[in-house]
Tab-separated table of C-alpha atoms in Angstrom:
chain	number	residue	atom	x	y	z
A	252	UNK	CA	101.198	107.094	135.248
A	253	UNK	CA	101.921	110.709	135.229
A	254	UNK	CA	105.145	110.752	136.147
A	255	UNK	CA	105.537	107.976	133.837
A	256	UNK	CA	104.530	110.236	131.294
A	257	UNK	CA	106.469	113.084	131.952
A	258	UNK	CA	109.944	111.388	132.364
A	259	UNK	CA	109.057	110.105	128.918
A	260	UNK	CA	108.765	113.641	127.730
A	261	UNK	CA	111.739	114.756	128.916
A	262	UNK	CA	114.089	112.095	127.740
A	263	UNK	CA	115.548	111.520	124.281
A	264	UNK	CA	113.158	110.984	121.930
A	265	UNK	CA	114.111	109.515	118.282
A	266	UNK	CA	110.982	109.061	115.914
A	267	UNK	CA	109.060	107.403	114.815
A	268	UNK	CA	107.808	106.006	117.990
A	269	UNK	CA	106.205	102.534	118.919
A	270	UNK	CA	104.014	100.964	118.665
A	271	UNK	CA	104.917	100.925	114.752
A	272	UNK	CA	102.617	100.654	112.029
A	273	UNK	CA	103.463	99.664	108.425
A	274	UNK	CA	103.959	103.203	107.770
A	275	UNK	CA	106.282	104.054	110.836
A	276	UNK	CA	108.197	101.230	110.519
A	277	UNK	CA	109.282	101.590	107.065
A	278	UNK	CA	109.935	105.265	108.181
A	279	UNK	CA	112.400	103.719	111.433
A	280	UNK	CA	114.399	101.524	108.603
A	281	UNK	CA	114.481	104.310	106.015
A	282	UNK	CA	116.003	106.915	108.728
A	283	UNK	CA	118.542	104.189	109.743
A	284	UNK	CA	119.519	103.131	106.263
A	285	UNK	CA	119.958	106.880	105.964
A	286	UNK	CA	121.944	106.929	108.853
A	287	UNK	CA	124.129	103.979	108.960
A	288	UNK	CA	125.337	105.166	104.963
A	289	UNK	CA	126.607	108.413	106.381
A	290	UNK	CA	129.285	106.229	107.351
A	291	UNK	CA	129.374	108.903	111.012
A	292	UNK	CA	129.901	106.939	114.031
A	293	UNK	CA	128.948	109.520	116.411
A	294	UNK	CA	125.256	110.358	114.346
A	295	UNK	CA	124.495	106.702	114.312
A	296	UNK	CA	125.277	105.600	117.603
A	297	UNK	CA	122.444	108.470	118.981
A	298	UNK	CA	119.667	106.053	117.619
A	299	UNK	CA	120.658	103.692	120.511
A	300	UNK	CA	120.102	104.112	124.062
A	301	UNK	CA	122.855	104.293	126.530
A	302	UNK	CA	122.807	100.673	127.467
A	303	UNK	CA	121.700	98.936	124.270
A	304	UNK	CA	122.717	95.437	124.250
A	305	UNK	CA	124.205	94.410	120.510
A	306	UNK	CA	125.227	91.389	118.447
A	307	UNK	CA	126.653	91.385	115.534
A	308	UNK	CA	128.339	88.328	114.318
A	309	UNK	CA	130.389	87.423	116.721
A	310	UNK	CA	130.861	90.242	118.747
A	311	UNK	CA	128.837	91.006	122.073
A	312	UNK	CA	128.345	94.963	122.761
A	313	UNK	CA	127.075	96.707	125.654
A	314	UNK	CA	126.267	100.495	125.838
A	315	UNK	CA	126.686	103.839	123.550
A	316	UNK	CA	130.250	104.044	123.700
A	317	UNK	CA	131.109	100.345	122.912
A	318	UNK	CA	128.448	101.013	119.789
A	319	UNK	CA	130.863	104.265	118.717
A	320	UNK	CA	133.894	102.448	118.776
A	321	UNK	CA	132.568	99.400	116.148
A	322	UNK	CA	130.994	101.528	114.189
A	323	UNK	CA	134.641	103.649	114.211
A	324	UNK	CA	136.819	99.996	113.434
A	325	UNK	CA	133.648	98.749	110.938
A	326	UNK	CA	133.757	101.981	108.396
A	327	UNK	CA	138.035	102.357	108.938
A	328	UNK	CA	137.443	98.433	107.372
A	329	UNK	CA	135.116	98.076	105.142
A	330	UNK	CA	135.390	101.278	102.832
A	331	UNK	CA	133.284	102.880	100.538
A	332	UNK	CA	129.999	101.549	102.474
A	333	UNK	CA	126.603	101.539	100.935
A	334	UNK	CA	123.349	99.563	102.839
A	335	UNK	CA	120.383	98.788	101.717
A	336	UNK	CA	117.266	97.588	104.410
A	337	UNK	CA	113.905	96.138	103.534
A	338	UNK	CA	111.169	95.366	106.041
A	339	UNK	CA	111.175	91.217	106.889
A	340	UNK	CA	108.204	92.205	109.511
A	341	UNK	CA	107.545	94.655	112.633
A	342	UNK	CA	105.515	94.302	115.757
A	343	UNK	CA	104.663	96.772	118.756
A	344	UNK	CA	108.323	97.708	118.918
A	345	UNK	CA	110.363	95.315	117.380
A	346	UNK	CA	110.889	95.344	113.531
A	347	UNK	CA	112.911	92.915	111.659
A	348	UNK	CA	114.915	93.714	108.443
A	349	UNK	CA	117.221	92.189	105.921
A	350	UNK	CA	119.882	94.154	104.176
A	351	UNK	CA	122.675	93.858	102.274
A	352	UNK	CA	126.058	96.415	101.902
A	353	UNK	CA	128.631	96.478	99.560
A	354	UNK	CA	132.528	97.652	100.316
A	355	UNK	CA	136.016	97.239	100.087
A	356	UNK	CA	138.581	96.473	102.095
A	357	UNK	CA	142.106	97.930	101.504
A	358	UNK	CA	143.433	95.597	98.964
A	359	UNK	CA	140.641	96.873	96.576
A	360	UNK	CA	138.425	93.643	97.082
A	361	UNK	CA	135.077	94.188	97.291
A	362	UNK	CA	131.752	92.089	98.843
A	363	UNK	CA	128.262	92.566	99.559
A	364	UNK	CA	127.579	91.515	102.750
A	365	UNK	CA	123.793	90.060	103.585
A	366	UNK	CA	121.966	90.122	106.683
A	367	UNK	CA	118.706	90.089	108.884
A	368	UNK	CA	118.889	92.211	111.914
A	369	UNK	CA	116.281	92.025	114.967
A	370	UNK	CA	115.577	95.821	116.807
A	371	UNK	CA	113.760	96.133	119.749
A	372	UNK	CA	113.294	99.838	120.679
A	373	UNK	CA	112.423	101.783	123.773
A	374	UNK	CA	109.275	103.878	124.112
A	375	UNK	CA	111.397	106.691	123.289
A	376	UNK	CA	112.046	104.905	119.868
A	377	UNK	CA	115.972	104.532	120.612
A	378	UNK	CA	117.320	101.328	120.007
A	379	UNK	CA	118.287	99.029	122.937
A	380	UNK	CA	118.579	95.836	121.337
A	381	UNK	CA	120.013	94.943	117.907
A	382	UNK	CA	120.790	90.904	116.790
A	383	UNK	CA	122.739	90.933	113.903
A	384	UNK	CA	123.453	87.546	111.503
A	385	UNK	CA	125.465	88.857	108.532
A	386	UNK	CA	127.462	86.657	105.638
A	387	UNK	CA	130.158	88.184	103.378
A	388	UNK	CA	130.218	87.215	99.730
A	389	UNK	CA	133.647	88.260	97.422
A	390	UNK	CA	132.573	90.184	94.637
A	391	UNK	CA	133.976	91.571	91.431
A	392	UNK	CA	134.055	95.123	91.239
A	393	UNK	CA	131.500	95.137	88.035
A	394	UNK	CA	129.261	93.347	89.757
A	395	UNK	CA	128.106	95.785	92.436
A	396	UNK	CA	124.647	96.776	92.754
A	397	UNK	CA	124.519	99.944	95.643
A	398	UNK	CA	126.401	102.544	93.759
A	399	UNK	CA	126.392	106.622	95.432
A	400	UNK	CA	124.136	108.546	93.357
A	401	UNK	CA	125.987	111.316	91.920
């Protein structure tokens, strides 16, 4: 157990840790809403380990660099980005959330996009597994609701 321990130490370490509580779990969603609105592949791809395993939609993705790359085609797509995440519920160190994002593509149309999204994270509270389920809707530009705070 004590080398256990001290590999732990030494590795990457991305709190809040698990097991989550109410409060560090909101925290975890908070500091990836945060996060994923920077719209900075390389920042948000460090909350995931190396190998995380990803779905979203469709699309299967294995590993850091695989995560980099969507994130780099996603946010090239679908500008002007804003996400919003709300606890669904959490366990030792798995939380679920819903979310919805609005953005545009390049044409000008916009949509807000809705979701649910299963994490599972490490003990070093990276990321290694994220499920993702997410349903466009067309909207009108007047009728978006995540606007930047100016």
């Amino acid at each position: 157990m004590r080398w256990r321990q001290f590999w732990i130490r030494d590795m990457e370490m991305k709190p809040p840790l698990p097991p989550f509580t109410l409060e560090t779990a909101k925290a975890k969603i908070q500091a990836a809403e945060d996060a994923w609105n920077t719209r900075d592949p390389d920042r948000v791809a460090l909350a995931y380990t190396e190998d995380s395993q990803w779905r979203n939609r469709a699309e299967f993705l294995s590993g850091r660099e695989e995560i980099r790359a969507f994130l780099r085609r996603k946010w090239n797509k679908e500008l002007d980005y804003r996400l919003k995440k709300e606890l669904w519920s959490f366990t030792e160190n798995r939380i679920s959330v819903k979310f919805a994002y609005e953005w545009h593509d390049d044409s000008g149309q916009w949509y807000r996009s809705y979701g649910n999204e299963q994490w599972e994270f490490a003990e070093n509270g990276l990321m290694r597994r994220r499920e993702a389920s997410i349903n466009d809707l067309p909207i009108q530009e007047a009728d978006r609701q995540f606007r930047w705070e100016r």
